[in-house]
Tab-separated table of C-alpha atoms in Angstrom:
chain	number	residue	atom	x	y	z
A	1	MET	CA	70.879	81.557	82.451
A	2	ARG	CA	69.827	78.766	84.811
A	3	SER	CA	66.416	80.423	85.263
A	4	ILE	CA	65.882	80.517	81.510
A	5	THR	CA	66.732	76.805	81.265
A	6	VAL	CA	64.263	75.921	84.055
A	7	LEU	CA	61.522	77.977	82.425
A	8	ARG	CA	62.168	76.269	79.105
A	9	PHE	CA	61.604	72.832	80.595
A	10	LEU	CA	58.784	73.825	82.972
A	11	PRO	CA	55.970	72.828	80.568
A	12	LEU	CA	57.574	69.414	80.107
A	13	LEU	CA	57.945	68.970	83.862
A	14	LEU	CA	54.316	69.917	84.428
A	15	LEU	CA	53.224	67.494	81.732
A	16	PHE	CA	55.328	64.755	83.306
A	17	PHE	CA	53.885	65.228	86.779
A	18	SER	CA	50.344	65.541	85.410
A	19	SER	CA	50.786	62.252	83.560
A	20	LEU	CA	52.223	60.659	86.679
A	21	LEU	CA	49.222	61.781	88.731
A	22	ALA	CA	46.772	60.554	86.107
A	23	ALA	CA	48.447	57.139	86.139
A	24	GLN	CA	47.815	56.767	89.858
A	25	PRO	CA	44.374	55.272	90.564
A	26	ALA	CA	41.755	57.478	92.128
A	27	ARG	CA	40.390	56.103	95.391
A	28	VAL	CA	36.780	55.527	96.387
A	29	ALA	CA	35.342	54.297	99.687
A	30	ILE	CA	31.799	52.912	99.698
A	31	ILE	CA	30.011	52.619	103.036
A	32	ILE	CA	26.927	50.433	103.359
A	33	ASP	CA	24.783	52.054	106.074
A	34	ASP	CA	21.772	50.931	108.106
A	35	ILE	CA	22.942	47.379	108.769
A	36	GLY	CA	21.363	45.480	111.625
A	37	TYR	CA	17.583	45.336	111.513
A	38	ARG	CA	17.041	42.788	108.736
A	39	LYS	CA	18.431	39.292	108.293
A	40	SER	CA	18.674	40.076	104.575
A	41	ASP	CA	21.340	42.695	105.365
A	42	LEU	CA	23.728	39.747	105.205
A	43	GLN	CA	23.677	40.015	101.415
A	44	ALA	CA	25.660	43.254	101.635
A	45	LEU	CA	28.600	41.295	103.044
A	46	PHE	CA	28.924	39.370	99.787
A	47	LEU	CA	29.761	42.489	97.778
A	48	PRO	CA	33.279	42.139	96.372
A	49	GLY	CA	36.207	44.294	97.429
A	50	ASN	CA	36.940	46.691	100.260
A	51	ILE	CA	33.400	47.722	101.133
A	52	SER	CA	33.026	49.419	104.536
A	53	TYR	CA	30.037	48.667	106.766
A	54	ALA	CA	28.176	50.966	109.182
A	55	ILE	CA	26.286	48.990	111.827
A	56	LEU	CA	23.280	50.326	113.726
A	57	PRO	CA	23.818	49.710	117.459
A	58	HIS	CA	21.637	47.371	119.530
A	59	THR	CA	19.811	45.902	116.530
A	60	PRO	CA	18.747	42.254	116.088
A	61	TYR	CA	21.469	41.352	113.570
A	62	GLY	CA	23.954	44.174	113.995
A	63	LYS	CA	26.551	42.492	116.185
A	64	LYS	CA	26.502	39.221	114.246
A	65	LEU	CA	26.912	40.951	110.894
A	66	ALA	CA	29.625	43.214	112.305
A	67	LEU	CA	31.577	40.163	113.436
A	68	GLN	CA	31.236	38.590	109.994
A	69	ALA	CA	32.384	41.749	108.231
A	70	HIS	CA	35.302	42.099	110.646
A	71	ALA	CA	36.302	38.477	110.038
A	72	LYS	CA	36.518	39.296	106.313
A	73	ASN	CA	38.843	42.228	107.154
A	74	ASN	CA	36.334	44.839	106.042
A	75	ASP	CA	36.202	48.151	107.882
A	76	VAL	CA	33.364	48.337	110.414
A	77	ILE	CA	32.064	51.553	111.952
A	78	LEU	CA	29.016	52.291	114.094
A	79	HIS	CA	26.077	54.038	112.452
A	80	ILE	CA	24.964	56.166	115.395
A	81	PRO	CA	21.408	57.546	115.188
A	82	MET	CA	21.332	61.314	115.710
A	83	GLU	CA	18.408	63.679	116.087
A	84	ALA	CA	16.822	64.897	112.858
A	85	LYS	CA	14.833	68.038	112.158
A	86	ASN	CA	11.872	66.015	110.898
A	87	GLY	CA	11.445	64.190	114.210
A	88	LYS	CA	11.860	60.704	112.750
A	89	LYS	CA	12.074	57.831	115.209
A	90	LEU	CA	15.744	57.217	115.964
A	91	GLY	CA	15.928	53.730	117.438
A	92	PRO	CA	18.274	52.483	120.180
A	93	GLY	CA	21.631	54.065	120.870
A	94	ALA	CA	20.580	57.508	119.626
A	95	LEU	CA	22.059	60.903	120.478
A	96	THR	CA	19.720	63.877	120.908
A	97	SER	CA	19.984	67.571	121.668
A	98	VAL	CA	18.503	67.184	125.164
A	99	MET	CA	21.237	64.818	126.314
A	100	ASN	CA	24.060	66.058	128.529
A	101	GLU	CA	27.694	65.057	128.189
A	102	SER	CA	27.379	62.095	130.546
A	103	SER	CA	24.418	60.705	128.614
A	104	ILE	CA	26.191	61.055	125.276
A	105	ARG	CA	29.339	59.379	126.584
A	106	LEU	CA	27.352	56.541	128.159
A	107	THR	CA	25.347	55.973	124.963
A	108	LEU	CA	28.488	55.831	122.844
A	109	SER	CA	30.259	53.607	125.382
A	110	ASN	CA	27.399	51.114	125.293
A	111	ALA	CA	27.512	51.009	121.498
A	112	PHE	CA	31.248	50.315	121.465
A	113	GLU	CA	30.918	47.680	124.185
A	114	GLU	CA	28.679	45.769	121.783
A	115	ILE	CA	31.077	46.165	118.822
A	116	PRO	CA	34.469	47.024	120.332
A	117	PHE	CA	36.440	46.622	117.101
A	118	ALA	CA	34.512	49.389	115.304
A	119	LEU	CA	36.912	51.989	113.950
A	120	GLY	CA	34.641	54.927	114.688
A	121	ILE	CA	31.214	56.260	113.788
A	122	ASN	CA	29.119	57.955	111.150
A	123	ASN	CA	25.745	59.571	111.719
A	124	HIS	CA	22.374	58.012	110.924
A	125	MET	CA	20.068	60.957	110.166
A	126	GLY	CA	21.327	63.842	112.336
A	127	SER	CA	20.212	66.905	110.377
A	128	LYS	CA	19.536	68.664	113.696
A	129	LEU	CA	22.277	67.332	115.944
A	130	THR	CA	25.174	67.785	113.519
A	131	GLU	CA	24.374	71.506	113.302
A	132	LEU	CA	24.866	71.936	117.071
A	133	TYR	CA	28.298	72.582	118.517
A	134	GLN	CA	28.023	71.243	122.049
A	135	PRO	CA	26.720	67.703	121.473
A	136	MET	CA	29.155	67.310	118.573
A	137	ALA	CA	32.029	68.544	120.746
A	138	TRP	CA	31.170	65.976	123.447
A	139	THR	CA	30.963	63.286	120.775
A	140	MET	CA	34.325	64.205	119.251
A	141	GLN	CA	36.009	64.364	122.643
A	142	PHE	CA	34.837	60.797	123.272
A	143	LEU	CA	36.186	59.664	119.897
A	144	ARG	CA	39.490	61.480	120.364
A	145	GLU	CA	40.136	59.796	123.707
A	146	ARG	CA	39.774	56.405	122.014
A	147	ASP	CA	41.615	57.150	118.750
A	148	LEU	CA	38.442	56.628	116.731
A	149	ILE	CA	37.348	58.149	113.411
A	150	PHE	CA	34.303	60.122	112.302
A	151	VAL	CA	32.571	60.170	108.926
A	152	ASP	CA	29.979	62.895	108.429
A	153	SER	CA	27.065	61.451	106.448
A	154	LEU	CA	26.287	65.095	105.669
A	155	THR	CA	22.515	65.050	105.910
A	156	THR	CA	22.456	68.854	106.192
A	157	ASN	CA	24.512	71.455	104.389
A	158	ALA	CA	24.863	73.290	107.704
A	159	SER	CA	26.598	70.389	109.436
A	160	LYS	CA	29.407	71.397	111.800
A	161	ALA	CA	30.376	67.831	112.588
A	162	GLU	CA	33.462	67.353	110.415
A	163	GLN	CA	34.859	70.769	111.308
A	164	ILE	CA	34.414	70.040	115.019
A	165	ALA	CA	35.936	66.582	114.621
A	166	LEU	CA	39.040	68.032	113.004
A	167	SER	CA	39.315	70.717	115.674
A	168	PHE	CA	39.446	67.930	118.276
A	169	GLY	CA	42.051	66.006	116.278
A	170	VAL	CA	39.625	63.258	115.239
A	171	PRO	CA	40.432	61.819	111.780
A	172	SER	CA	37.402	62.758	109.729
A	173	LEU	CA	35.891	62.593	106.258
A	174	HIS	CA	32.502	63.380	104.805
A	175	ARG	CA	30.110	61.741	102.382
A	176	HIS	CA	30.146	63.083	98.843
A	177	ILE	CA	27.358	61.107	97.186
A	178	PHE	CA	24.420	58.863	98.085
A	179	LEU	CA	24.051	56.054	95.570
A	180	ASP	CA	20.522	54.819	96.224
A	181	ASN	CA	18.098	57.539	97.243
A	182	GLN	CA	15.848	55.934	94.645
A	183	LEU	CA	15.653	52.149	94.501
A	184	GLU	CA	15.776	51.801	90.747
A	185	HIS	CA	18.690	50.337	88.837
A	186	ALA	CA	18.697	53.205	86.340
A	187	TYR	CA	19.020	55.754	89.142
A	188	ILE	CA	21.700	53.787	91.003
A	189	ARG	CA	23.651	53.378	87.757
A	190	GLN	CA	23.355	57.120	87.134
A	191	GLN	CA	24.699	57.887	90.625
A	192	PHE	CA	27.499	55.365	90.167
A	193	GLU	CA	28.567	57.005	86.913
A	194	GLN	CA	28.587	60.340	88.756
A	195	LEU	CA	30.780	58.703	91.401
A	196	ILE	CA	33.241	57.685	88.679
A	197	ARG	CA	33.321	61.202	87.223
A	198	ASP	CA	33.841	62.742	90.660
A	199	ALA	CA	36.593	60.271	91.501
A	200	LYS	CA	38.477	61.139	88.327
A	201	ARG	CA	38.163	64.830	89.108
A	202	TYR	CA	38.770	64.913	92.860
A	203	ARG	CA	40.833	61.704	93.245
A	204	THR	CA	39.226	60.612	96.547
A	205	ILE	CA	35.476	60.169	97.131
A	206	VAL	CA	33.234	58.768	99.870
A	207	ALA	CA	29.934	57.207	98.784
A	208	ILE	CA	27.120	55.845	100.940
A	209	ALA	CA	24.570	53.194	100.009
A	210	HIS	CA	22.209	50.873	101.873
A	211	PRO	CA	21.583	47.125	102.083
A	212	HIS	CA	18.445	47.150	99.941
A	213	PRO	CA	18.165	44.179	97.573
A	214	GLU	CA	17.951	46.589	94.632
A	215	THR	CA	21.157	48.308	95.735
A	216	ILE	CA	23.086	45.080	96.280
A	217	SER	CA	22.025	43.743	92.891
A	218	SER	CA	23.036	46.961	91.161
A	219	LEU	CA	26.398	47.191	92.927
A	220	GLN	CA	27.244	43.614	91.992
A	221	GLN	CA	26.997	44.734	88.374
A	222	LEU	CA	28.535	48.183	88.772
A	223	LEU	CA	31.552	47.676	91.035
A	224	PRO	CA	33.760	46.287	88.212
A	225	ARG	CA	33.340	49.703	86.542
A	226	LEU	CA	35.748	51.156	89.110
A	227	ALA	CA	38.763	49.120	88.022
A	228	GLU	CA	37.848	49.715	84.391
A	229	ASN	CA	38.251	53.440	85.096
A	230	ASN	CA	41.498	53.158	87.082
A	231	ILE	CA	39.674	53.710	90.384
A	232	GLU	CA	40.591	51.724	93.483
A	233	LEU	CA	37.933	50.668	95.976
A	234	VAL	CA	39.499	51.172	99.406
A	235	PRO	CA	38.422	50.880	103.065
A	236	ILE	CA	37.191	54.116	104.600
A	237	SER	CA	40.171	54.123	106.975
A	238	GLN	CA	42.593	54.192	104.056
A	239	LEU	CA	41.224	57.507	102.798
A	240	LEU	CA	42.095	59.198	106.062
A	241	SER	CA	45.720	59.448	104.949
A	242	ASN	CA	44.642	61.727	102.103
A	243	LYS	CA	42.476	64.751	102.866
A	244	ASN	CA	42.327	66.017	99.274
A	245	ASN	CA	38.667	65.060	99.006
A	246	GLU	CA	36.941	68.405	99.344
A	247	THR	CA	34.105	68.360	96.817
A	248	ASN	CA	30.746	70.059	96.631
A	249	PRO	CA	28.670	67.153	97.930
A	250	ALA	CA	25.235	66.283	96.683
A	251	LEU	CA	22.990	66.767	99.684
A	252	SER	CA	19.823	64.836	100.372
A	253	ALA	CA	17.290	64.150	103.066
A	254	ASP	CA	18.234	62.435	106.309
A	255	ASP	CA	19.890	59.061	105.772
């Protein structure tokens, strides 16, 4: 008799919990990558809300801008250059496939000495390195020892980085969408609307953009759309408490 009663009310219970879930805001983290080479990157720090910033190590303006972002209580991570398949120039502080464990650890240590309050790293480029187990394992061991996080920019669909991070106990997420692969407002708006749709469907989403003037201008206009759609803009670290963000990400060329 009790089972019949439960079954009778099951549809109502499911409707109640579905409504409760829908009432909770979805959560989106937006990371602005590639900060450090241009003085104009400062404009990215004026974006409203809990934007997260990924700073390129050993760059002319990287440390200064990291300090300013940190002072505003925004999340700061290091945007570590990693070897790409296309052979693009990596810049200082890069990790490559020919490096041994000592070299990787020293390179990462030097980056964190410059910006010691960084919460972790994400990869700049890296379509080659993130497919390789050993350099990623050395990287994740370093991060694990220091209680740091890893965000896979996912510049290759064969990346092993997030899986390796999790196997080492490193809190990890991956990028779901790039917002500005084309520097046109119409394209950025289109990607932002896709971000909103994905957030409503998957509840937690990680987006990456860059400090281009076109991007900053577009985001100034578009960010209010999140609240209008019951979506909360949160720091990247806040998403790490919720791993229900497994989507089919839109891949692109090396970031």
